[in-house]
Amino acid sequence: MMKIGITCYPSVGGSGIVATELGKLLAEQGHEVHFITSSVPFRLNKVYPSIYFHQVEVNHYPVFQHAPYDLALANKMAEVIDAEQLDILHVHYAMPHAICAILAKQMATHDVKIVTTLHGTDITVLGIDRSLTKMIKYGIEYSDAVTAVSDSLVQQTINMLDITKKIDVVYNFVDQTEYYYRSNERLKKEYKIKPEEKVLIHISNFRKVKRIEDVIRTFANVQEQVSAKLLLVGDGPEYSEMYELVKNLNIQDQVLFLGKQNDIAGLFSIADLKLLMSEKESFGLVLIEAMACGVPCIGTEIGGIPEVIVPGENGFIVPLGDIDNAAKHAIDLLKNNEKWNRFSINALNHVSDNFSSEKILKQYLQIYDAVLMGE
Ligand code: GMT
């Protein structure tokens, strides 16, 4: 039995989901898990007897222009390392979590090993911000082990930060006891989707990098040839502009803006195709969530997406911005039932073979064992 601390961004987002689900799996295996975060991770939605939550509190003193969250986090980490005698502190994101963990390790008296997982944005965005480059590099090099969610992210990290540290690829995973197809005709009816209509879906935090405009324009082409609806799930900075675009393209009757939703598996269960047209994506957790529900995917040739979609088997890959090709593949797949069924089964098998929680948990446990053995 290990005692494992986990720090992540607890709000909605792939890294928070992966970190929280990992904590739940570790607890189910008999390990003791301590979340050290600013608020309860959103997926920690029921009581788990061997999961503890330590809240980082930041005081706002008038003398500080900015509240010192990172220092408060490092202090809390050091407190928990000593009080709970943590074996491992697994942090998600180098900035600032790995730096805080290294500082905490130096302050604590109990020896702890630091495992850092890179999720993408810290490297792709912060890696080019010169004011933080040195610090990200430090966080990576002084962690006891580092993982990244795709091979593409490992290469990018090495190239951008000139890193010599070994980085292991550990892919995102999905819990197939939660993400599976369930018949959901009632929901389709409630959304006024006709039985013969195909459903395309996009789920994201509506940031510019997600290129939702390309999703909408692809759909606009598709619906000229296939009777279809587009579900846009999530919220974020691009929301209003995308709403306007849909109106300007005069497809507002076919596009449903659903905002943030909790029952993602329920929504994938009424979908026929998932679109992810991002310009940056280190993995694309939503792709495997979709595939676990039997939904084929079309994505861009960016970051880790080609490590998830197998073109011609469970979906298609198109060059960034190539909405014509994306629409062509979508129409072809949606018009061909036999092909769609094959892609759907392949998608399910692809998840079971490569991205199951059992498989990925085993990889993380091997990494924990290795650092504890001093390898
Ligand atoms: O994609 C986002 O905007 C959210 C971001 C996050 O911090 O949760 O997602 C990143 O981590 C996920 C989990 O590892 C990956 O599946 C996403 O691809 C990655 N996002 C980007 O690289 C843009």
Tab-separated table of C-alpha atoms and ligand atoms in Angstrom:
chain	number	residue	atom	x	y	z
A	1	MET	CA	0.000	0.000	0.000
A	2	MET	CA	1.374	3.400	-0.991
A	3	LYS	CA	0.466	6.861	0.213
A	4	ILE	CA	0.098	9.083	-2.817
A	5	GLY	CA	-0.440	12.842	-2.956
A	6	ILE	CA	-2.031	14.257	-6.118
A	7	THR	CA	-2.074	17.880	-7.239
A	8	CYS	CA	-3.951	19.025	-10.331
A	9	TYR	CA	-6.149	21.827	-11.587
A	10	PRO	CA	-9.413	20.682	-10.009
A	11	SER	CA	-11.804	22.452	-12.380
A	12	VAL	CA	-13.248	20.994	-15.583
A	13	GLY	CA	-10.546	19.916	-18.061
A	14	GLY	CA	-8.808	16.801	-19.295
A	15	SER	CA	-5.844	16.988	-16.916
A	16	GLY	CA	-8.115	17.350	-13.876
A	17	ILE	CA	-10.221	14.413	-15.079
A	18	VAL	CA	-7.181	12.178	-15.645
A	19	ALA	CA	-5.660	13.095	-12.246
A	20	THR	CA	-8.916	12.551	-10.344
A	21	GLU	CA	-9.812	9.306	-12.088
A	22	LEU	CA	-6.283	8.046	-11.413
A	23	GLY	CA	-6.717	8.893	-7.719
A	24	LYS	CA	-9.994	6.956	-7.645
A	25	LEU	CA	-8.399	3.914	-9.312
A	26	LEU	CA	-5.451	3.981	-6.897
A	27	ALA	CA	-7.832	4.142	-3.940
A	28	GLU	CA	-9.845	1.207	-5.339
A	29	GLN	CA	-6.589	-0.785	-5.425
A	30	GLY	CA	-6.051	-0.147	-1.713
A	31	HIS	CA	-3.688	2.829	-1.833
A	32	GLU	CA	-4.223	5.943	0.263
A	33	VAL	CA	-4.726	9.054	-1.850
A	34	HIS	CA	-4.373	12.668	-0.751
A	35	PHE	CA	-5.573	15.389	-3.116
A	36	ILE	CA	-3.816	18.700	-2.474
A	37	THR	CA	-5.744	21.239	-4.534
A	38	SER	CA	-7.486	24.617	-4.366
A	39	SER	CA	-10.959	23.016	-4.374
A	40	VAL	CA	-12.470	19.522	-4.438
A	41	PRO	CA	-11.790	18.031	-7.903
A	42	PHE	CA	-15.108	18.060	-9.782
A	43	ARG	CA	-15.025	14.339	-10.530
A	44	LEU	CA	-14.648	13.511	-6.824
A	45	ASN	CA	-18.393	13.483	-6.558
A	46	LYS	CA	-18.983	10.913	-3.832
A	47	VAL	CA	-17.314	9.687	-0.649
A	48	TYR	CA	-14.288	7.452	-1.101
A	49	PRO	CA	-13.013	6.180	2.289
A	50	SER	CA	-9.316	6.157	1.375
A	51	ILE	CA	-9.302	9.486	-0.488
A	52	TYR	CA	-8.515	12.620	1.499
A	53	PHE	CA	-8.733	16.229	0.402
A	54	HIS	CA	-6.368	18.951	1.621
A	55	GLN	CA	-7.454	22.406	0.581
A	56	VAL	CA	-4.863	25.019	-0.312
A	57	GLU	CA	-5.937	28.297	1.248
A	58	VAL	CA	-4.516	31.606	0.126
A	59	ASN	CA	-4.841	34.634	2.332
A	60	HIS	CA	-5.243	38.018	0.711
A	61	TYR	CA	-3.053	40.420	2.688
A	62	PRO	CA	-3.174	44.017	1.443
A	63	VAL	CA	0.618	44.115	1.462
A	64	PHE	CA	0.786	41.526	-1.358
A	65	GLN	CA	-0.219	42.802	-4.758
A	66	HIS	CA	-0.935	39.189	-5.843
A	67	ALA	CA	-2.093	36.395	-3.564
A	68	PRO	CA	0.823	33.898	-3.260
A	69	TYR	CA	-1.068	30.746	-4.361
A	70	ASP	CA	2.010	28.832	-5.512
A	71	LEU	CA	3.784	29.354	-2.197
A	72	ALA	CA	0.678	28.413	-0.232
A	73	LEU	CA	0.458	25.233	-2.340
A	74	ALA	CA	4.142	24.379	-1.699
A	75	ASN	CA	3.617	24.935	2.031
A	76	LYS	CA	0.508	22.733	2.073
A	77	MET	CA	2.325	20.027	0.107
A	78	ALA	CA	5.191	20.054	2.642
A	79	GLU	CA	2.698	19.827	5.521
A	80	VAL	CA	0.900	16.862	3.943
A	81	ILE	CA	4.162	15.084	2.980
A	82	ASP	CA	5.218	15.131	6.643
A	83	ALA	CA	1.859	14.647	8.334
A	84	GLU	CA	0.776	11.764	6.071
A	85	GLN	CA	4.263	10.395	5.326
A	86	LEU	CA	3.584	10.422	1.576
A	87	ASP	CA	5.592	8.029	-0.590
A	88	ILE	CA	4.756	9.732	-3.880
A	89	LEU	CA	3.611	13.215	-4.805
A	90	HIS	CA	2.161	13.029	-8.322
A	91	VAL	CA	1.659	16.467	-9.839
A	92	HIS	CA	-0.162	17.244	-13.060
A	93	TYR	CA	1.428	20.130	-14.951
A	94	ALA	CA	5.015	21.272	-14.527
A	95	MET	CA	3.910	24.884	-14.038
A	96	PRO	CA	3.525	25.603	-11.216
A	97	HIS	CA	2.832	22.201	-9.654
A	98	ALA	CA	6.212	20.506	-10.219
A	99	ILE	CA	8.069	23.605	-8.987
A	100	CYS	CA	5.869	23.736	-5.862
A	101	ALA	CA	6.458	20.014	-5.291
A	102	ILE	CA	10.243	20.404	-5.516
A	103	LEU	CA	10.151	23.283	-3.046
A	104	ALA	CA	7.872	21.252	-0.747
A	105	LYS	CA	10.221	18.276	-0.902
A	106	GLN	CA	13.078	20.519	0.223
A	107	MET	CA	11.013	21.911	3.111
A	108	ALA	CA	9.638	18.554	4.291
A	109	THR	CA	11.576	16.240	6.590
A	110	HIS	CA	10.017	13.036	5.232
A	111	ASP	CA	11.478	11.780	1.951
A	112	VAL	CA	8.988	11.789	-0.935
A	113	LYS	CA	9.352	11.061	-4.647
A	114	ILE	CA	7.956	13.497	-7.181
A	115	VAL	CA	6.261	12.283	-10.345
A	116	THR	CA	5.269	14.981	-12.847
A	117	THR	CA	2.825	14.455	-15.699
A	118	LEU	CA	2.905	16.881	-18.631
A	119	HIS	CA	-0.463	17.469	-20.219
A	120	GLY	CA	0.401	19.825	-23.020
A	121	THR	CA	-0.559	23.375	-22.394
A	122	ASP	CA	2.378	23.885	-20.018
A	123	ILE	CA	4.784	23.000	-22.809
A	124	THR	CA	3.004	24.265	-25.911
A	125	VAL	CA	2.070	27.631	-24.446
A	126	LEU	CA	4.330	28.297	-21.492
A	127	GLY	CA	7.346	26.677	-23.142
A	128	ILE	CA	7.535	29.561	-25.589
A	129	ASP	CA	7.078	32.193	-22.880
A	130	ARG	CA	10.708	33.016	-22.164
A	131	SER	CA	9.906	34.310	-18.705
A	132	LEU	CA	8.955	30.791	-17.593
A	133	THR	CA	11.082	28.492	-19.756
A	134	LYS	CA	13.888	28.033	-17.235
A	135	MET	CA	11.432	27.244	-14.477
A	136	ILE	CA	9.488	24.636	-16.474
A	137	LYS	CA	12.774	22.997	-17.404
A	138	TYR	CA	13.810	22.977	-13.747
A	139	GLY	CA	10.501	21.425	-12.708
A	140	ILE	CA	10.939	18.630	-15.240
A	141	GLU	CA	14.610	17.935	-14.567
A	142	TYR	CA	14.287	17.829	-10.772
A	143	SER	CA	11.228	15.576	-10.711
A	144	ASP	CA	12.053	11.957	-9.870
A	145	ALA	CA	10.042	10.762	-12.867
A	146	VAL	CA	8.270	12.569	-15.678
A	147	THR	CA	5.488	11.316	-17.901
A	148	ALA	CA	3.753	12.932	-20.876
A	149	VAL	CA	0.383	12.044	-22.378
A	150	SER	CA	1.680	11.390	-25.910
A	151	ASP	CA	4.836	10.734	-27.840
A	152	SER	CA	4.252	13.979	-29.686
A	153	LEU	CA	4.339	15.880	-26.381
A	154	VAL	CA	7.593	14.155	-25.391
A	155	GLN	CA	9.210	15.230	-28.670
A	156	GLN	CA	7.877	18.760	-28.348
A	157	THR	CA	9.171	19.029	-24.776
A	158	ILE	CA	12.610	17.788	-25.763
A	159	ASN	CA	12.780	20.169	-28.736
A	160	MET	CA	11.413	23.268	-27.063
A	161	LEU	CA	13.111	23.012	-23.699
A	162	ASP	CA	16.242	21.128	-24.648
A	163	ILE	CA	15.493	18.501	-21.993
A	164	THR	CA	17.726	15.487	-21.409
A	165	LYS	CA	15.533	13.909	-18.731
A	166	LYS	CA	13.833	10.630	-19.683
A	167	ILE	CA	10.113	11.195	-20.227
A	168	ASP	CA	7.781	8.182	-20.314
A	169	VAL	CA	4.650	8.233	-22.429
A	170	VAL	CA	1.555	7.313	-20.429
A	171	TYR	CA	-1.577	7.910	-22.470
A	172	ASN	CA	-4.866	9.271	-21.161
A	173	PHE	CA	-7.349	6.579	-20.176
A	174	VAL	CA	-11.090	6.170	-19.894
A	175	ASP	CA	-13.181	4.256	-17.396
A	176	GLN	CA	-15.229	1.893	-19.558
A	177	THR	CA	-17.609	1.164	-16.686
A	178	GLU	CA	-18.760	4.795	-17.024
A	179	TYR	CA	-18.152	5.443	-20.708
A	180	TYR	CA	-20.162	2.952	-22.745
A	181	TYR	CA	-23.047	3.116	-25.204
A	182	ARG	CA	-26.497	3.218	-23.639
A	183	SER	CA	-29.695	3.558	-25.632
A	184	ASN	CA	-30.872	7.150	-25.205
A	185	GLU	CA	-33.854	7.638	-27.526
A	186	ARG	CA	-35.618	9.803	-24.925
A	187	LEU	CA	-32.794	12.362	-25.011
A	188	LYS	CA	-32.858	12.431	-28.807
A	189	LYS	CA	-36.584	13.144	-28.697
A	190	GLU	CA	-36.138	15.870	-26.098
A	191	TYR	CA	-33.609	17.580	-28.361
A	192	LYS	CA	-36.107	17.177	-31.230
A	193	ILE	CA	-33.644	15.123	-33.259
A	194	LYS	CA	-35.527	13.053	-35.833
A	195	PRO	CA	-34.758	9.280	-35.914
A	196	GLU	CA	-33.262	9.522	-39.417
A	197	GLU	CA	-31.001	12.482	-38.540
A	198	LYS	CA	-27.287	11.873	-37.909
A	199	VAL	CA	-25.705	13.528	-34.886
A	200	LEU	CA	-22.264	15.132	-34.940
A	201	ILE	CA	-20.740	16.250	-31.662
A	202	HIS	CA	-17.941	18.490	-30.403
A	203	ILE	CA	-17.029	18.860	-26.735
A	204	SER	CA	-14.450	21.322	-25.452
A	205	ASN	CA	-13.715	24.324	-23.294
A	206	PHE	CA	-14.328	26.625	-26.300
A	207	ARG	CA	-10.793	27.994	-26.366
A	208	LYS	CA	-9.406	29.393	-29.637
A	209	VAL	CA	-7.014	26.438	-30.015
A	210	LYS	CA	-10.017	24.130	-30.409
A	211	ARG	CA	-10.886	25.796	-33.767
A	212	ILE	CA	-14.633	25.373	-33.262
A	213	GLU	CA	-15.145	27.493	-36.364
A	214	ASP	CA	-13.708	24.572	-38.376
A	215	VAL	CA	-16.100	22.186	-36.625
A	216	ILE	CA	-19.068	24.394	-37.531
A	217	ARG	CA	-17.940	24.918	-41.130
A	218	THR	CA	-17.345	21.180	-41.567
A	219	PHE	CA	-20.844	20.542	-40.258
A	220	ALA	CA	-22.295	23.215	-42.554
A	221	ASN	CA	-20.920	21.225	-45.526
A	222	VAL	CA	-22.056	17.877	-44.136
A	223	GLN	CA	-25.671	18.932	-43.547
A	224	GLU	CA	-25.992	19.926	-47.217
A	225	GLN	CA	-25.813	16.237	-48.091
A	226	VAL	CA	-26.838	14.371	-44.940
A	227	SER	CA	-29.759	15.253	-42.715
A	228	ALA	CA	-27.931	16.010	-39.450
A	229	LYS	CA	-27.643	17.948	-36.192
A	230	LEU	CA	-24.526	19.277	-34.465
A	231	LEU	CA	-24.245	19.214	-30.677
A	232	LEU	CA	-21.781	21.768	-29.296
A	233	VAL	CA	-21.041	20.913	-25.677
A	234	GLY	CA	-19.042	23.125	-23.304
A	235	ASP	CA	-18.452	26.784	-22.707
A	236	GLY	CA	-15.574	29.228	-22.914
A	237	PRO	CA	-14.163	32.347	-24.565
A	238	GLU	CA	-15.241	31.491	-28.137
A	239	TYR	CA	-18.880	30.795	-27.270
A	240	SER	CA	-20.511	34.052	-28.422
A	241	GLU	CA	-18.500	34.263	-31.626
A	242	MET	CA	-19.459	30.674	-32.513
A	243	TYR	CA	-23.089	31.460	-31.782
A	244	GLU	CA	-22.895	34.364	-34.254
A	245	LEU	CA	-21.179	32.193	-36.873
A	246	VAL	CA	-23.954	29.601	-36.688
A	247	LYS	CA	-26.526	32.363	-37.189
A	248	ASN	CA	-24.606	33.856	-40.119
A	249	LEU	CA	-24.366	30.457	-41.800
A	250	ASN	CA	-28.115	30.117	-41.257
A	251	ILE	CA	-27.815	26.687	-39.662
A	252	GLN	CA	-29.164	27.677	-36.221
A	253	ASP	CA	-31.969	25.093	-36.479
A	254	GLN	CA	-29.434	22.303	-36.861
A	255	VAL	CA	-26.899	23.361	-34.207
A	256	LEU	CA	-27.602	22.884	-30.506
A	257	PHE	CA	-25.444	24.795	-28.023
A	258	LEU	CA	-25.728	22.673	-24.880
A	259	GLY	CA	-23.271	24.484	-22.592
A	260	LYS	CA	-21.439	22.523	-19.883
A	261	GLN	CA	-22.865	19.058	-19.316
A	262	ASN	CA	-22.144	16.272	-16.847
A	263	ASP	CA	-23.520	13.209	-18.627
A	264	ILE	CA	-20.970	13.077	-21.437
A	265	ALA	CA	-21.410	9.318	-22.019
A	266	GLY	CA	-25.170	9.911	-22.397
A	267	LEU	CA	-24.495	12.535	-25.069
A	268	PHE	CA	-21.975	10.371	-26.925
A	269	SER	CA	-24.600	7.621	-26.918
A	270	ILE	CA	-26.803	9.679	-29.244
A	271	ALA	CA	-23.867	10.753	-31.452
A	272	ASP	CA	-22.699	9.254	-34.747
A	273	LEU	CA	-19.485	11.209	-35.203
A	274	LYS	CA	-17.098	13.233	-33.059
A	275	LEU	CA	-15.179	16.186	-34.529
A	276	LEU	CA	-11.961	17.541	-32.984
A	277	MET	CA	-10.372	20.124	-35.290
A	278	SER	CA	-7.854	21.594	-32.779
A	279	GLU	CA	-4.636	23.385	-33.685
A	280	LYS	CA	-3.036	22.213	-30.405
A	281	GLU	CA	-3.917	18.959	-28.675
A	282	SER	CA	-1.392	16.891	-26.790
A	283	PHE	CA	-3.765	13.905	-26.632
A	284	GLY	CA	-7.494	14.662	-26.888
A	285	LEU	CA	-9.164	12.839	-23.991
A	286	VAL	CA	-12.616	13.400	-25.543
A	287	LEU	CA	-11.606	11.188	-28.478
A	288	ILE	CA	-11.261	8.097	-26.316
A	289	GLU	CA	-14.392	9.024	-24.339
A	290	ALA	CA	-16.250	9.106	-27.679
A	291	MET	CA	-14.670	5.868	-28.914
A	292	ALA	CA	-15.530	4.087	-25.662
A	293	CYS	CA	-19.189	4.847	-26.529
A	294	GLY	CA	-18.675	3.491	-30.054
A	295	VAL	CA	-18.408	6.883	-31.778
A	296	PRO	CA	-15.895	7.191	-34.672
A	297	CYS	CA	-13.823	10.406	-34.719
A	298	ILE	CA	-12.433	12.896	-37.218
A	299	GLY	CA	-9.497	14.938	-35.973
A	300	THR	CA	-6.639	17.088	-37.165
A	301	GLU	CA	-3.087	15.952	-37.833
A	302	ILE	CA	-1.930	17.774	-34.719
A	303	GLY	CA	-0.050	16.826	-31.543
A	304	GLY	CA	-1.180	13.505	-30.101
A	305	ILE	CA	-4.371	13.156	-32.180
A	306	PRO	CA	-2.700	10.818	-34.747
A	307	GLU	CA	-1.664	8.585	-31.827
A	308	VAL	CA	-5.340	8.139	-30.938
A	309	ILE	CA	-7.266	8.014	-34.234
A	310	VAL	CA	-6.332	5.205	-36.628
A	311	PRO	CA	-7.351	6.581	-40.054
A	312	GLY	CA	-9.572	4.282	-42.077
A	313	GLU	CA	-10.228	2.111	-39.004
A	314	ASN	CA	-11.919	4.146	-36.294
A	315	GLY	CA	-11.981	7.589	-37.905
A	316	PHE	CA	-10.004	9.960	-40.084
A	317	ILE	CA	-7.185	12.468	-39.734
A	318	VAL	CA	-7.173	15.657	-41.817
A	319	PRO	CA	-4.625	18.473	-42.124
A	320	LEU	CA	-5.306	21.448	-39.850
A	321	GLY	CA	-8.100	23.609	-41.283
A	322	ASP	CA	-9.021	21.136	-44.034
A	323	ILE	CA	-12.775	21.329	-43.569
A	324	ASP	CA	-13.499	20.043	-47.092
A	325	ASN	CA	-11.698	16.787	-46.432
A	326	ALA	CA	-13.250	16.473	-42.989
A	327	ALA	CA	-16.726	16.945	-44.497
A	328	LYS	CA	-15.970	14.477	-47.308
A	329	HIS	CA	-14.958	11.768	-44.815
A	330	ALA	CA	-17.915	12.567	-42.555
A	331	ILE	CA	-20.455	12.301	-45.397
A	332	ASP	CA	-18.904	9.073	-46.647
A	333	LEU	CA	-19.032	7.483	-43.194
A	334	LEU	CA	-22.503	8.724	-42.273
A	335	LYS	CA	-23.970	7.462	-45.561
A	336	ASN	CA	-22.465	3.998	-45.262
A	337	ASN	CA	-24.004	1.944	-42.441
A	338	GLU	CA	-21.789	-1.095	-42.870
A	339	LYS	CA	-18.642	1.050	-42.758
A	340	TRP	CA	-19.926	3.048	-39.777
A	341	ASN	CA	-20.661	-0.161	-37.798
A	342	ARG	CA	-17.159	-1.435	-38.511
A	343	PHE	CA	-15.587	1.870	-37.413
A	344	SER	CA	-17.728	1.894	-34.281
A	345	ILE	CA	-16.625	-1.622	-33.224
A	346	ASN	CA	-13.001	-0.785	-34.073
A	347	ALA	CA	-13.247	2.337	-31.905
A	348	LEU	CA	-14.437	0.295	-28.918
A	349	ASN	CA	-11.691	-2.292	-29.386
A	350	HIS	CA	-9.056	0.429	-29.814
A	351	VAL	CA	-9.966	1.876	-26.414
A	352	SER	CA	-9.997	-1.539	-24.693
A	353	ASP	CA	-6.635	-2.463	-26.230
A	354	ASN	CA	-4.785	0.805	-25.643
A	355	PHE	CA	-6.522	3.227	-23.296
A	356	SER	CA	-8.265	1.162	-20.627
A	357	SER	CA	-7.942	2.242	-17.001
A	358	GLU	CA	-6.392	-1.126	-16.053
A	359	LYS	CA	-3.621	-0.793	-18.615
A	360	ILE	CA	-2.747	2.825	-17.821
A	361	LEU	CA	-2.990	2.353	-14.033
A	362	LYS	CA	-0.460	-0.480	-14.337
A	363	GLN	CA	1.938	1.878	-16.159
A	364	TYR	CA	1.666	4.560	-13.484
A	365	LEU	CA	2.172	1.957	-10.732
A	366	GLN	CA	5.321	0.701	-12.470
A	367	ILE	CA	6.652	4.260	-12.530
A	368	TYR	CA	5.853	4.740	-8.819
A	369	ASP	CA	7.598	1.430	-7.995
A	370	ALA	CA	10.642	2.399	-10.035
A	371	VAL	CA	11.148	5.758	-8.294
A	372	LEU	CA	10.631	4.184	-4.887
A	373	MET	CA	13.298	1.586	-5.728
A	374	GLY	CA	15.599	4.464	-6.698
A	375	GLU	CA	15.787	3.443	-10.373
B	1	GMT	O1	-7.496	20.974	-23.796
B	1	GMT	C1	-7.608	21.784	-22.899
B	1	GMT	O2	-7.810	22.946	-23.149
B	1	GMT	C2	-7.544	21.355	-21.444
B	1	GMT	C3	-6.222	20.718	-21.115
B	1	GMT	C4	-6.161	20.464	-19.604
B	1	GMT	O3	-5.325	21.069	-18.984
B	1	GMT	O4	-6.933	19.693	-19.083
B	1	GMT	O5	-6.101	19.478	-21.810
B	1	GMT	C5	-4.791	18.966	-21.976
B	1	GMT	O6	-4.666	17.783	-21.175
B	1	GMT	C6	-5.551	16.708	-21.564
B	1	GMT	C7	-5.327	15.555	-20.584
B	1	GMT	O7	-4.033	15.047	-20.697
B	1	GMT	C8	-5.293	16.294	-23.023
B	1	GMT	O8	-6.154	15.241	-23.392
B	1	GMT	C9	-5.507	17.513	-23.926
B	1	GMT	O9	-5.189	17.158	-25.251
B	1	GMT	C10	-4.606	18.669	-23.478
B	1	GMT	N1	-4.935	19.885	-24.233
B	1	GMT	C11	-4.069	20.468	-25.070
B	1	GMT	O10	-2.969	20.029	-25.315
B	1	GMT	C12	-4.567	21.712	-25.735
